[in-house]
Amino acid sequence: MHIPDGFLDAKTAAATGVLAAGGVGVALRHVRRQLPRRKVPLLGLAAAFVFAVQMLNFPVAGGTSGHLIGGVLTAVLLGPSAAVVVLAAVLIVQCLLFADGGVTALGANIFNMGLVGGVAGYAIYRLVSGWSKSLRQKVVAAVFAAWCSTVLASIVCAGELALSGTVSWSVAFSAMASVHMLIGIGEGLITALVVVAIARARPDLLESLAEADARPGYAPVLVFGLLISLGLALFVAPFACSWPDGLEKVAATLGFEHRAAATPIVASPIPDYALPGIQSAALATALAGVIGTVVVFGVAFVLARVLVPKELH
Amino acid sequence: MSTAIEVRDLCYRYPDGKEALRGINFTVATGECIGLIGPNGAGKSTILLHLNGILPEQPTRTPAVFICGQPVTEQNLPAIRRDVGLLFQDADDQLFCPTVMEDVAFGPRQFDGVGAPVDGRVNAALQQVGLIGFEKRSPYHLSVGEKRRVCLAGILACAPRMLVLDEPTSGLDPRGKAELKTLLQKLPATKIIATHDLELVVELCPRALLVDHGEIIADAATLELLNDEALMLAHGLERPHILRHRHPH
Amino acid sequence: MIRHDFFDRHSRLDSWIHRLNAGWKLSIALAIVLATVLMPGRFALCFVGIATLLVVVAVASKIPAGFLVKRLLLLEPLVLGVAVLALLQPNGGCVFLVIVTKSTLCLLTMVLLSNTTPFSELLGVLQRVRFPAMLITTLALMYRYLFVLVDEAGRMQRARASRTFTKRRFAVWKSLGTVIGQLFVRSTERAERIYAAMCSRGWK
């Protein structure tokens, strides 16, 4: 999901840059305060770990392969603030040394994969697992959070591309969200397998590492939440808001003629009317996403039962 | 002869409660070179980590280790760490900077301040270990022997009064071992060497301590200790070949 | 299974480009990227100008042309994959061309930067412009231990593979999960040892 240079226009690059800088700044401050000195080298090693893991391909259906992003995994293992620092470091190195991800897109990539993929994913993880000590519950939460955050990050990415005028929203959304719904499954599966493996080898690691970040003070939670919400408002909401219009149109075509076609709340930069089939594809993708969320939760539940035998529970 | 290291009744438990060291007592005079031998898990590395205050993780009320008369306490740590140069077992853990130059300069920079001129010290240290010209090399591409020598240079650049070495010849090929041996022989500082390489002990250390199960079993002249076959076998060691084929004449 | 390439293999060659101050190189590279990205699509001549500049730099840097071409070919599919989506809109063909041109020029710029400037020097520049210290330490340690971890992962993967006698896909995934898990545990243990080594040399 690394956006290269040239795909984002100046305003989008600037906006994401500001959001990313804010997020990393807050994360660094929190880490400096909360992380014990002896864990500082762990940030660097964890970054190398995430990078190394991202280099591993895992087989997906039909001969293609996917790559792990590792946002939720990192956040579960290190806490959300440390995860932001780690993921930012990974993206910076990938950008400067690999040219994987553009320099002007660094802000967007950090926002998408670090803040949305990592922090929002962690929030979902916490929401689902509570502060339960049960490994099974943690696995369910991890799988679900990993899938959701992957899909969510891809949606924000699509929004950024659309806002820049590079790709039309419907095309971007359909393509990115649908592909990442599949990739997200792999992400969830690997996250679960790794969490279980670590729980087997060093259960103390799962407890202690995230503990420092488990109940963060008000400030980081507030700021992260604010930044992510801003991002969603800027990059997703304008497009999602035009859906009621789309639904209206579909309803009108199907015969509910008493409903008048409303104008979109915020006009999309690239009108879709030139490509009639695309908008319904986007709607179909959205629907698939909603259904997918429920399905993945169920899958997560089953997976946790399979992976965590009675003894470890 | 003054005392460089004094250890009085050192005890230590791992975080999980297991006893690691029970009542370790020994002294090392300035300029001495002693070997620390024993089977795996005996506690050799644990003892070494106490000599510069890495252990215990939480400082105790009664210090058990004294370096040049100074107790190893939280306040004294900066001075202690300057005086005691510790070479870790895995060179990859100790060589953590992107280039050789930066790594050797790390110690002096910490002790003297970031802006301090350290180039002279770095060059001198690299000269001592025979690695002039390696300044810009990346640690990833060095051989085990070269890495170990860079680590040693990093320590020497801090001008320590004593060297504490944990398995300095492990992983080295015969040439690497010979080079390191020659290097260590030339260094006048007080030395403690924990090692499985008993030939190294014979050649460098007139005195040796045998450690097992967290206790000092024997503290004697090296030849006397290593020739005691029964004692060696009882503690998982073997009389080294170099002694087996020595004839009195 | 693991792509293992020394991404800055040529960063220590000797050419007048390499000898330039790292701060200058980074600034110029960023300036080129920014100019390329902000340039409106219709100024085709400017793109040609930038391309010429980059080719001149590439030649002067003595980096093997084959290496540069290979790196670009490796990175192009990622660009094309997303750029293709741009075609599906009015005036799509033009947008597509502009994006691909801009992206490729920026890719080349960054590949040239990373292969004419050792990473530790880039970090030095970031340090001088007061980048957060913790982030710089993280970047430095990450760079240092990157391939150490990749090698470790490779060794563990091979060891596992030699003990796995089934080709069932789930077994492959499970073994991958265990390898990654072990890699993380080892990384935390190594981080502790590095901390001890840093403290031993006076780190506060």
GROMACS .gro file of C-alpha atoms in nm, chain B residues 52 54 81 84 86 88 90 92-99 102-104 106-107 110-111 136 139-141 147 154-155 158, chain C residues 4 6 12 118-121 123 127 140-141 143-145 147-148 151 190 193-204:
model
   60
  365ASN     CA    1   3.063  -0.311   3.563
  367ILE     CA    2   2.504  -0.422   3.447
  394ARG     CA    3   3.214   0.177   3.332
  397VAL     CA    4   3.607  -0.159   3.329
  399LEU     CA    5   3.358  -0.539   2.909
  401PHE     CA    6   3.050  -0.931   2.533
  403ASP     CA    7   2.828  -1.195   2.084
  405ASP     CA    8   2.688  -0.848   1.699
  406ASP     CA    9   2.527  -0.728   2.020
  407GLN     CA   10   2.812  -0.494   2.097
  408LEU     CA   11   2.871  -0.358   1.746
  409PHE     CA   12   2.552  -0.160   1.715
  410CYS     CA   13   2.652   0.142   1.507
  411PRO     CA   14   2.622   0.163   1.127
  412THR     CA   15   2.999   0.194   1.069
  415GLU     CA   16   3.107   0.540   1.472
  416ASP     CA   17   3.110   0.231   1.688
  417VAL     CA   18   3.463   0.279   1.815
  419PHE     CA   19   3.067   0.563   2.068
  420GLY     CA   20   3.236   0.509   2.404
  423GLN     CA   21   2.948   0.908   2.573
  424PHE     CA   22   3.219   0.976   2.828
  449LYS     CA   23   3.391   0.325   0.692
  452PRO     CA   24   2.976  -0.428   1.059
  453TYR     CA   25   2.751  -0.659   0.861
  454HIS     CA   26   3.027  -0.738   0.615
  460LYS     CA   27   3.401  -0.784   1.451
  467GLY     CA   28   3.569   0.029   2.098
  468ILE     CA   29   3.661  -0.064   2.451
  471CYS     CA   30   3.781   0.448   2.639
  566HIS     CA   31   1.746  -1.015  -0.017
  568PHE     CA   32   2.174  -0.488  -0.070
  574ARG     CA   33   3.059   0.362  -0.113
  680PRO     CA   34   2.583   0.593   0.285
  681PHE     CA   35   2.283   0.573   0.515
  682SER     CA   36   2.484   0.670   0.821
  683GLU     CA   37   2.567   1.000   0.650
  685LEU     CA   38   2.129   0.999   0.942
  689GLN     CA   39   2.066   1.467   1.327
  702ALA     CA   40   2.031   0.363   1.309
  703LEU     CA   41   1.968   0.042   1.500
  705TYR     CA   42   1.959  -0.022   0.959
  706ARG     CA   43   2.232  -0.202   1.150
  707TYR     CA   44   2.026  -0.507   1.240
  709PHE     CA   45   2.000  -0.799   0.755
  710VAL     CA   46   2.104  -0.967   1.076
  713ASP     CA   47   1.949  -1.379   0.786
  752ARG     CA   48   1.898  -0.913   2.152
  755ARG     CA   49   2.186  -0.735   2.528
  756ILE     CA   50   2.239  -0.430   2.310
  757TYR     CA   51   2.111  -0.215   2.595
  758ALA     CA   52   2.367  -0.376   2.827
  759ALA     CA   53   2.642  -0.317   2.570
  760MET     CA   54   2.540   0.048   2.527
  761CYS     CA   55   2.535   0.104   2.903
  762SER     CA   56   2.875  -0.062   2.938
  763ARG     CA   57   3.016   0.209   2.719
  764GLY     CA   58   2.858   0.491   2.910
  765TRP     CA   59   2.516   0.537   2.749
  766LYS     CA   60   2.275   0.709   2.983
   0.00000   0.00000   0.00000
